[in-house]
RNA sequence: GCUCCGAUGGUGUAGCACGGCCAAGCAUACCGGCCUUUCAAGCCGGCGACUCGGGUCCAAAUCCCGGUCGGAGCACCA
């Protein structure tokens, strides 16, 4: 089995599917998983991704047995190309791009198609030694000019690139197209099974010509349906543009759906695995469900998410008439091992409550400060009422935070920020916590802020 | 336009290769109740689907034909 990403950036949610599906197959049935970095197009390579991709995979707990880098195997591709030329199955076309396209669309042979193998070989050697300019020539695999799908008729296997390759520099001038290098590598890596998206259906057919000409055994192919991930920006080129022009702070900007960003928000690798295994390998296109994805993540995260009181948009109030006020509450109601938090507030303390709630509390309305006491609103202040637990079901219960609370802000994936106060003991909490009546947040203690995960 | 693929509740799926055990299972969401000093978690109950039309058959979500709808690919990206 293999994972074959192009090194144009780190992995995102979409990639996690193919990684996990392949990995899961290998883990269940045995075998070997290659990570094959497909860097045969020097124009869209991001040097960092050579290490970011393996790191992402490691985070996902995908076990890669061996890493193969295509740009280091160019001689192999050239060697196999020569064999095809000798067999008369590949030729060097010197038509313009437009002419070549025209011939194909009309099922016609281009003038170079029937040249002798020796002539082609000569042209090929010139091509790889850099004697041609970009766009002048290409190496073409003969298929069937009458194939109903024009893209499958005589497809291009090598083209000239003049850019400097980030890894190999200016060593090579002719680079294989994905369909050629993939066929050669799938054979030499002795792959038995290939799992990939059904956007590759045509490629599978193109590649099969190589297997047939070379008399190689084809792997078994499985094509899963495409998933549309709502609200996600996954096009690496667009993300890169956004990073360059300052729209995004980097690959881990939490508005993005790169694995880096999702990790920062507190998503767990197990969530990815469970979600993708659960959605299976059907050929149906489907809609990615954040609803289900988040609920799986909540399952993993909730058990150790300490509860905290965060007060967005805080209003500062004095509890008039409250003497010797104390509060004690567990960090996790269902998990006593997580400990508890205790506050001694003293007499007539000041506290913060959420501005949004304060706005909707009527004059003379009674409400509860959670784990503290009941109060009644009077004009623009509150007075102590009692500490009975009797009407808990009837009145609303608000989270609050003491006067010595810290400033804290939560960044949300939609780009907005909630500013507020957080209870002092938050500094004892690490990782993902649940802000009561607010949602799950991954804490960044050093910077006194958090990243919103989900409700 | 051409080629290929697909169609189960709001969403994600199981079942379809070998028709009957499917008056369609699970999850999530939603609604109601219990519990609870969070609008979290947990427990109980409820809601809700086989794209349409034909055909084969004792019997069709499952097989065949047609329509409709959706998706992907269509040349020097991977």
Coordinates of C-alpha atoms (C1' of nucleotides) in Angstrom, one line a residue:
Chain A
X1 CA 0.0 0.0 0.0
X2 CA 1.1 3.6 -0.4
X3 CA 0.3 7.2 0.3
X4 CA 1.3 9.4 -2.5
X5 CA 0.9 13.1 -1.7
X6 CA 2.6 15.9 -3.5
X7 CA 4.8 18.0 -1.3
X8 CA 3.0 21.3 -1.8
X9 CA 2.2 21.8 1.8
X10 CA 1.3 19.9 5.0
X11 CA -1.6 17.5 5.2
X12 CA -5.2 18.5 5.8
X13 CA -8.5 16.8 6.8
X14 CA -9.0 15.5 3.2
X15 CA -5.6 13.8 3.2
X16 CA -6.2 12.2 6.5
X17 CA -8.8 10.0 4.9
X18 CA -6.5 8.3 2.4
X19 CA -3.8 8.1 5.1
X20 CA -6.0 6.4 7.6
X21 CA -7.8 4.1 5.2
X22 CA -4.5 2.8 3.8
X23 CA -3.0 2.5 7.3
X24 CA -6.0 0.8 8.7
X25 CA -5.9 -1.8 5.8
X26 CA -2.2 -2.5 6.5
X27 CA -2.8 -2.8 10.2
X28 CA -5.7 -5.2 9.8
X29 CA -4.3 -7.4 7.0
X30 CA -0.6 -6.9 7.3
X31 CA 1.7 -5.6 4.6
X32 CA 3.9 -2.6 4.0
X33 CA 3.0 1.1 3.8
X34 CA 5.1 3.4 1.7
X35 CA 5.0 7.2 1.8
X36 CA 5.9 8.2 -1.7
X37 CA 6.4 11.9 -2.1
X38 CA 5.5 12.8 -5.6
X39 CA 7.7 15.7 -6.4
X40 CA 8.0 15.5 -10.2
X41 CA 6.7 18.9 -10.8
X42 CA 9.2 21.4 -9.6
X43 CA 6.7 24.2 -10.0
X44 CA 4.6 23.3 -6.9
X45 CA 6.9 22.1 -4.3
X46 CA 7.1 23.4 -0.7
X47 CA 10.3 22.4 0.8
X48 CA 8.9 22.3 4.4
X49 CA 6.4 19.6 3.4
X50 CA 9.2 17.0 3.1
X51 CA 9.3 17.0 6.9
X52 CA 5.8 18.3 7.7
X53 CA 4.0 15.4 5.9
X54 CA 5.8 12.6 7.9
X55 CA 5.2 14.6 11.1
X56 CA 1.5 14.9 10.3
X57 CA 1.3 11.2 9.6
X58 CA 3.0 10.4 12.8
X59 CA 0.6 12.5 14.7
X60 CA -2.3 10.6 13.0
X61 CA -0.6 7.4 14.2
X62 CA -0.2 6.2 10.6
X63 CA 2.7 3.8 10.5
X64 CA 4.9 4.5 7.5
X65 CA 7.4 1.7 6.8
X66 CA 9.4 3.4 4.2
X67 CA 9.6 6.8 2.5
X68 CA 10.3 7.1 -1.2
X69 CA 11.0 10.3 -2.9
X70 CA 10.3 10.4 -6.6
X71 CA 12.8 13.0 -7.6
X72 CA 15.5 10.7 -6.4
X73 CA 14.3 8.0 -8.8
X74 CA 14.5 9.9 -12.1
X75 CA 17.0 7.5 -13.6
X76 CA 14.6 4.6 -13.1
X77 CA 11.8 6.6 -15.0
X78 CA 14.2 7.3 -17.8
X79 CA 15.3 3.7 -18.0
X80 CA 11.7 2.5 -18.3
X81 CA 10.9 5.2 -20.8
X82 CA 13.7 3.9 -23.0
X83 CA 12.3 0.5 -22.9
X84 CA 8.9 1.8 -24.0
X85 CA 10.5 3.7 -26.8
X86 CA 12.3 0.5 -28.0
X87 CA 9.0 -1.3 -27.9
X88 CA 7.5 1.4 -30.1
X89 CA 5.0 2.3 -27.4
X90 CA 6.3 5.7 -26.7
X91 CA 7.3 8.5 -29.0
X92 CA 8.6 12.0 -28.8
X93 CA 6.2 14.6 -30.1
X94 CA 7.4 17.9 -31.3
X95 CA 4.1 19.5 -32.1
X96 CA 2.9 22.6 -30.4
X97 CA 0.6 22.0 -27.5
X98 CA -2.4 23.3 -29.4
X99 CA -1.7 21.1 -32.4
X100 CA -1.2 18.0 -30.3
X101 CA -4.5 18.7 -28.5
X102 CA -6.2 19.0 -31.8
X103 CA -4.9 15.8 -33.1
X104 CA -6.1 14.0 -30.0
X105 CA -9.6 15.5 -30.1
X106 CA -10.0 14.4 -33.6
X107 CA -8.6 10.9 -33.1
X108 CA -5.7 11.7 -35.4
X109 CA -2.1 10.7 -35.2
X110 CA 0.4 13.4 -34.8
X111 CA 3.2 13.5 -37.5
X112 CA 5.7 12.1 -35.0
X113 CA 3.7 9.2 -33.8
X114 CA 5.0 6.7 -36.3
X115 CA 8.6 7.7 -36.3
X116 CA 11.2 4.9 -35.9
X117 CA 12.2 4.0 -32.3
X118 CA 15.8 5.0 -33.1
X119 CA 14.7 8.5 -34.0
X120 CA 12.6 8.8 -30.9
X121 CA 15.4 7.5 -28.7
X122 CA 17.7 10.2 -30.1
X123 CA 15.1 12.8 -29.4
X124 CA 14.5 11.5 -25.9
X125 CA 18.2 11.7 -25.1
X126 CA 18.2 15.2 -26.3
X127 CA 15.2 16.0 -24.2
X128 CA 16.6 14.7 -21.0
X129 CA 19.9 16.4 -21.6
X130 CA 18.3 19.8 -21.8
X131 CA 18.4 20.5 -25.5
X132 CA 14.8 21.5 -25.7
X133 CA 12.9 24.4 -24.2
X134 CA 9.7 24.0 -22.1
X135 CA 6.7 23.2 -24.2
X136 CA 8.7 22.2 -27.3
X137 CA 8.6 18.5 -26.9
X138 CA 7.0 15.8 -24.8
X139 CA 7.2 12.0 -24.5
X140 CA 3.9 10.4 -25.3
X141 CA 2.6 6.9 -24.5
X142 CA 0.7 5.3 -27.3
X143 CA -2.8 4.1 -26.4
X144 CA -5.8 4.1 -28.5
X145 CA -6.6 7.1 -30.7
X146 CA -10.2 6.1 -30.9
X147 CA -10.7 5.8 -27.2
X148 CA -14.0 7.5 -26.3
X149 CA -12.4 9.6 -23.6
X150 CA -10.0 12.0 -25.3
X151 CA -7.8 12.3 -22.3
X152 CA -6.9 8.6 -22.5
X153 CA -5.8 8.8 -26.1
X154 CA -2.0 9.0 -26.3
X155 CA -1.2 10.6 -23.0
X156 CA 1.9 12.6 -22.1
X157 CA 4.5 10.9 -20.0
X158 CA 7.3 13.4 -19.8
X159 CA 7.6 17.1 -20.3
X160 CA 10.4 19.6 -20.1
X161 CA 10.6 21.8 -17.0
X162 CA 13.0 24.7 -16.7
X163 CA 12.5 25.5 -13.1
X164 CA 15.0 24.6 -10.4
X165 CA 13.9 21.6 -8.4
X166 CA 14.2 22.4 -4.6
X167 CA 15.8 19.0 -4.0
X168 CA 17.8 18.1 -7.1
X169 CA 18.4 21.6 -8.5
X170 CA 19.1 21.8 -12.2
X171 CA 20.1 18.2 -12.6
X172 CA 17.0 17.2 -14.7
X173 CA 15.2 18.9 -17.5
X174 CA 12.6 16.3 -18.4
X175 CA 10.2 15.2 -15.6
X176 CA 7.8 12.4 -15.7
X177 CA 4.1 13.1 -15.4
X178 CA 2.3 11.6 -12.5
X179 CA 0.7 8.8 -14.5
X180 CA 4.1 7.5 -15.7
X181 CA 6.0 7.7 -12.5
X182 CA 3.1 6.2 -10.5
X183 CA 2.9 3.2 -12.8
X184 CA 6.6 2.6 -12.6
X185 CA 6.8 3.0 -8.9
X186 CA 3.7 1.0 -8.1
X187 CA 5.4 -1.9 -10.0
X188 CA 8.8 -1.6 -8.5
X189 CA 7.5 -1.1 -5.0
X190 CA 5.5 -4.3 -5.6
X191 CA 2.3 -2.8 -4.5
X192 CA -0.6 -5.2 -4.3
X193 CA -3.4 -2.8 -3.3
X194 CA -4.1 0.8 -4.1
X195 CA -6.7 2.8 -2.2
X196 CA -7.4 6.3 -3.5
X197 CA -10.1 8.7 -4.4
X198 CA -12.3 8.1 -7.4
X199 CA -10.9 11.3 -9.0
X200 CA -8.1 8.9 -10.1
X201 CA -10.4 6.6 -12.0
X202 CA -9.2 7.9 -15.3
X203 CA -5.6 7.8 -14.2
X204 CA -6.0 4.1 -13.3
X205 CA -7.0 3.5 -16.8
X206 CA -4.1 5.4 -18.2
X207 CA -1.6 3.7 -16.0
X208 CA -2.9 0.3 -17.0
X209 CA -1.5 0.8 -20.5
X210 CA 2.0 0.8 -19.0
X211 CA 1.3 -2.3 -17.0
X212 CA 0.1 -4.1 -20.1
X213 CA 3.0 -3.0 -22.3
X214 CA 5.5 -4.0 -19.6
X215 CA 3.7 -7.2 -18.8
X216 CA 3.6 -6.2 -15.1
X217 CA 1.0 -7.4 -12.7
X218 CA -1.5 -4.7 -11.8
X219 CA -2.3 -4.0 -8.2
X220 CA -5.9 -4.2 -7.0
X221 CA -7.5 -0.7 -7.1
X222 CA -10.1 0.7 -4.8
X223 CA -11.6 4.1 -5.4
X224 CA -13.6 5.7 -2.7
X225 CA -16.0 8.5 -3.3
X226 CA -15.3 12.1 -2.9
X227 CA -16.1 14.0 0.3
X228 CA -17.1 17.6 0.3
X229 CA -15.9 19.2 3.4
X230 CA -18.2 22.2 4.1
X231 CA -16.5 25.4 5.1
X232 CA -13.0 24.1 4.5
X233 CA -10.3 25.7 2.4
X234 CA -8.2 22.9 1.2
X235 CA -6.5 24.1 -1.9
X236 CA -2.9 24.3 -1.0
X237 CA -2.2 27.0 -3.5
X238 CA -4.9 29.3 -2.1
X239 CA -3.7 28.7 1.5
X240 CA -0.2 29.6 0.4
X241 CA -1.4 32.7 -1.2
X242 CA -3.3 33.6 2.0
X243 CA -0.3 33.1 4.1
X244 CA 1.9 35.2 1.7
X245 CA -0.5 38.1 1.7
X246 CA -1.1 38.0 5.5
X247 CA -4.6 36.7 5.5
X248 CA -3.5 33.7 7.5
X249 CA -0.8 33.6 10.1
X250 CA 0.6 30.3 8.8
X251 CA -0.2 26.7 8.1
X252 CA -1.6 26.3 11.6
X253 CA -4.0 29.3 11.5
X254 CA -7.1 27.9 13.2
X255 CA -9.4 29.1 10.5
X256 CA -7.8 26.5 8.3
X257 CA -8.4 22.7 8.3
X258 CA -4.8 21.6 8.1
X259 CA -4.0 18.9 10.5
X260 CA -1.6 21.4 12.2
X261 CA -4.5 23.8 12.8
X262 CA -6.9 21.2 13.9
X263 CA -4.3 19.8 16.3
X264 CA -3.9 23.3 17.7
X265 CA -7.6 23.5 18.4
X266 CA -7.6 20.3 20.3
X267 CA -8.8 17.7 17.8
X268 CA -7.5 14.2 18.6
X269 CA -5.9 11.8 16.1
X270 CA -8.3 9.1 17.2
X271 CA -11.2 11.2 16.1
X272 CA -9.9 11.2 12.5
X273 CA -9.4 7.5 12.6
X274 CA -12.8 6.7 14.0
X275 CA -14.6 9.0 11.6
X276 CA -12.9 7.8 8.4
X277 CA -13.1 4.1 9.3
X278 CA -16.7 4.7 10.1
X279 CA -17.5 6.3 6.7
X280 CA -15.8 3.4 4.9
X281 CA -14.8 3.1 1.3
X282 CA -17.9 3.4 -0.6
X283 CA -17.8 5.0 -4.1
X284 CA -20.5 7.5 -3.2
X285 CA -19.7 11.1 -2.9
X286 CA -20.6 12.4 0.4
X287 CA -20.8 15.4 2.7
X288 CA -18.3 15.6 5.5
X289 CA -20.2 16.0 8.8
X290 CA -18.6 18.3 11.3
X291 CA -21.5 17.5 13.6
X292 CA -20.5 13.8 13.8
X293 CA -16.8 14.6 13.7
X294 CA -17.1 16.9 16.6
X295 CA -19.3 14.6 18.6
X296 CA -16.7 11.8 18.2
X297 CA -14.0 14.2 19.3
X298 CA -16.1 15.3 22.3
X299 CA -16.2 11.6 23.3
X300 CA -12.5 11.4 23.4
X301 CA -11.8 14.8 24.9
X302 CA -14.6 15.1 27.5
X303 CA -13.3 12.6 30.1
X304 CA -10.3 14.7 30.9
X305 CA -11.6 18.1 30.1
X306 CA -11.6 20.1 33.3
X307 CA -14.6 22.5 33.7
X308 CA -13.7 26.2 34.0
X309 CA -15.7 29.4 34.3
X310 CA -15.0 31.7 31.5
X311 CA -17.0 34.9 31.4
X312 CA -17.1 36.5 28.0
X313 CA -17.9 40.2 27.7
X314 CA -17.9 40.5 31.5
X315 CA -19.9 42.8 33.7
X316 CA -18.5 43.5 37.1
X317 CA -21.0 43.4 40.0
X318 CA -20.9 43.5 43.8
X319 CA -22.9 41.0 45.7
X320 CA -24.6 43.3 48.2
X321 CA -25.5 41.7 51.5
X322 CA -23.4 38.6 50.9
X323 CA -21.2 37.7 53.9
X324 CA -18.4 35.2 54.1
X325 CA -18.9 33.8 50.6
X326 CA -17.2 30.6 49.6
X327 CA -17.4 28.4 46.5
X328 CA -16.3 24.9 45.9
X329 CA -16.8 23.0 42.7
X330 CA -15.3 19.9 41.1
X331 CA -13.1 20.3 38.1
X332 CA -15.0 17.5 36.5
X333 CA -18.5 16.5 37.8
X334 CA -18.2 12.9 36.5
X335 CA -14.6 12.4 37.4
X336 CA -13.6 13.2 41.0
X337 CA -10.0 12.4 40.3
X338 CA -9.7 15.7 38.5
X339 CA -9.9 17.5 41.8
X340 CA -11.8 20.6 42.8
X341 CA -11.5 24.3 42.8
X342 CA -12.2 26.4 45.9
X343 CA -12.6 30.2 46.2
X344 CA -12.9 32.2 49.4
X345 CA -14.5 35.4 48.4
X346 CA -15.1 37.1 51.8
X347 CA -17.8 39.8 52.4
X348 CA -19.7 41.5 49.7
X349 CA -17.3 40.4 46.9
X350 CA -17.2 41.6 43.4
X351 CA -17.6 39.1 40.6
X352 CA -18.0 39.0 36.9
X353 CA -20.9 37.6 35.0
X354 CA -21.4 37.3 31.2
X355 CA -22.7 40.5 29.6
X356 CA -25.0 38.7 27.3
X357 CA -26.9 37.1 30.2
X358 CA -27.0 40.3 32.2
X359 CA -28.8 42.0 29.3
X360 CA -31.6 39.6 29.5
X361 CA -32.1 39.5 33.3
X362 CA -35.2 41.4 34.3
X363 CA -35.3 43.7 37.3
X364 CA -36.2 41.7 40.5
X365 CA -35.4 38.5 38.7
X366 CA -33.8 35.8 40.9
X367 CA -30.9 33.8 39.4
X368 CA -28.1 31.5 40.7
X369 CA -24.4 32.0 40.6
X370 CA -23.3 28.4 40.1
X371 CA -21.8 26.8 43.2
X372 CA -22.1 30.1 45.1
X373 CA -25.5 31.5 45.9
X374 CA -28.8 32.9 44.6
X375 CA -29.0 36.6 43.9
X376 CA -31.7 39.1 42.8
X377 CA -31.2 41.8 40.3
X378 CA -32.1 45.2 41.6
X379 CA -31.7 48.1 39.1
X380 CA -28.1 47.8 38.0
X381 CA -26.8 45.7 40.8
X382 CA -27.4 42.4 42.6
X383 CA -28.3 41.6 46.1
X384 CA -27.8 38.4 48.0
X385 CA -31.0 36.3 48.2
X386 CA -30.3 33.0 49.8
X387 CA -28.4 29.8 49.2
X388 CA -31.3 27.4 48.9
X389 CA -31.1 24.7 46.3
X390 CA -34.8 24.4 46.1
X391 CA -35.7 26.4 43.0
X392 CA -32.7 25.4 41.0
X393 CA -35.0 24.0 38.4
X394 CA -36.9 27.2 38.0
X395 CA -34.2 29.8 37.9
X396 CA -31.4 30.2 35.6
X397 CA -27.8 29.3 36.6
X398 CA -24.9 31.4 35.4
X399 CA -21.2 30.8 35.5
X400 CA -19.3 33.7 37.1
X401 CA -15.7 34.4 38.0
X402 CA -14.1 36.2 41.0
X403 CA -12.7 39.7 41.1
X404 CA -9.1 38.6 40.7
X405 CA -9.9 36.7 37.5
X406 CA -7.5 37.0 34.6
X407 CA -8.0 38.5 31.2
X408 CA -8.5 35.7 28.7
X409 CA -9.4 35.6 25.0
X410 CA -10.7 32.7 22.9
X411 CA -10.0 32.6 19.2
X412 CA -12.7 31.1 17.1
X413 CA -12.3 29.3 13.8
X414 CA -14.5 31.9 12.1
X415 CA -11.8 34.5 12.9
X416 CA -13.7 36.2 15.7
X417 CA -12.3 36.5 19.2
X418 CA -14.2 36.4 22.5
X419 CA -12.6 38.5 25.2
X420 CA -13.4 38.0 28.9
X421 CA -12.4 36.9 32.3
X422 CA -11.3 33.5 33.4
X423 CA -11.2 32.1 37.0
X424 CA -7.7 32.3 38.5
X425 CA -7.3 28.6 38.9
X426 CA -7.3 28.1 35.1
X427 CA -3.5 28.1 35.4
X428 CA -3.7 24.7 36.9
X429 CA -5.4 23.3 33.9
X430 CA -3.7 22.0 30.7
X431 CA -4.9 21.1 27.3
X432 CA -8.6 20.9 26.3
X433 CA -11.0 22.1 28.9
X434 CA -14.7 22.7 28.9
X435 CA -15.8 26.3 29.6
X436 CA -19.1 25.8 31.2
X437 CA -22.0 27.1 29.2
X438 CA -19.6 28.0 26.4
X439 CA -17.8 25.1 24.8
X440 CA -14.6 23.1 24.6
X441 CA -11.4 25.2 24.3
X442 CA -7.8 24.2 24.0
X443 CA -5.7 26.4 26.3
X444 CA -2.5 28.1 25.4
X445 CA -1.4 29.1 28.9
X446 CA 1.7 31.0 27.9
X447 CA -0.3 33.4 25.8
X448 CA -3.3 33.6 28.0
X449 CA -5.7 32.6 25.3
X450 CA -7.5 29.6 24.0
X451 CA -8.6 28.1 20.7
X452 CA -12.3 27.2 20.4
X453 CA -12.7 23.5 19.6
X454 CA -16.5 22.9 19.5
X455 CA -19.6 23.0 21.6
Chain B
rG1 C1' -20.6 18.3 -24.9
rC2 C1' -17.9 13.5 -24.2
rU3 C1' -16.4 9.4 -20.8
rC4 C1' -17.0 7.2 -16.2
rC5 C1' -19.3 6.7 -11.4
rG6 C1' -23.2 7.0 -8.0
rA7 C1' -28.4 7.5 -5.6
rU8 C1' -31.1 4.5 2.0
rG9 C1' -34.2 9.6 7.3
rG10 C1' -31.7 16.6 8.5
rU11 C1' -26.5 14.5 8.4
rG12 C1' -23.0 10.1 8.2
rU13 C1' -23.6 5.0 7.4
rA14 C1' -25.3 -0.9 7.7
rG15 C1' -27.8 -4.1 4.3
rC16 C1' -27.2 -4.8 -2.1
rA17 C1' -21.8 -9.4 -5.3
rC18 C1' -25.5 -15.2 -3.3
rG19 C1' -33.7 -11.5 -3.7
rG20 C1' -37.1 -13.9 1.5
rC21 C1' -34.2 -13.5 8.5
rC22 C1' -35.6 -5.6 6.4
rA23 C1' -43.1 -3.7 8.4
rA24 C1' -34.9 -1.5 7.1
rG25 C1' -30.0 -1.7 12.0
rC26 C1' -26.3 1.9 14.1
rA27 C1' -24.5 6.8 14.9
rU28 C1' -25.3 11.9 15.1
rA29 C1' -28.8 15.9 15.2
rC30 C1' -33.6 17.3 16.8
rC31 C1' -38.0 16.8 20.4
rG32 C1' -39.9 14.9 25.3
rG33 C1' -38.7 12.8 30.2
rC34 C1' -35.2 11.3 34.2
rC35 C1' -30.7 12.7 36.5
rU36 C1' -27.6 17.0 37.3
rU37 C1' -25.8 23.7 41.1
rU38 C1' -23.2 23.8 32.8
rC39 C1' -27.4 24.8 27.4
rA40 C1' -21.6 19.0 28.9
rA41 C1' -21.8 13.9 30.0
rG42 C1' -25.2 9.7 31.3
rC43 C1' -30.1 7.0 31.2
rC44 C1' -35.2 6.3 29.0
rG45 C1' -38.7 7.4 25.2
rG46 C1' -39.9 9.8 20.4
rC47 C1' -39.2 11.7 15.3
rG48 C1' -37.5 10.4 10.7
rA49 C1' -35.3 7.0 4.8
rC50 C1' -34.9 2.5 0.5
rU51 C1' -34.8 8.9 -6.2
rC52 C1' -39.0 8.1 -9.7
rG53 C1' -41.5 4.9 -13.4
rG54 C1' -41.7 0.2 -15.6
rG55 C1' -40.2 -5.1 -15.7
rU56 C1' -38.7 -10.2 -13.8
rC57 C1' -40.3 -13.1 -9.6
rC58 C1' -44.5 -16.7 -5.1
rA59 C1' -41.2 -12.7 -3.1
rA60 C1' -37.1 -6.7 -4.7
rA61 C1' -33.7 -1.6 -0.8
rU62 C1' -31.3 -5.9 -3.1
rC63 C1' -31.8 -8.3 -10.2
rC64 C1' -33.0 -5.8 -15.4
rC65 C1' -34.6 -1.4 -18.5
rG66 C1' -35.8 3.8 -18.8
rG67 C1' -36.2 8.8 -16.6
rU68 C1' -34.5 12.3 -13.1
rC69 C1' -30.9 14.2 -9.9
rG70 C1' -25.9 14.4 -8.1
rG71 C1' -20.5 13.9 -8.6
rA72 C1' -15.7 13.1 -11.0
rG73 C1' -12.4 13.4 -15.2
rC74 C1' -11.5 15.6 -19.9
rA75 C1' -4.1 16.5 -21.9
rC76 C1' 1.9 18.7 -20.6
rC77 C1' -1.2 19.2 -11.9
rA78 C1' -0.8 15.3 -8.4

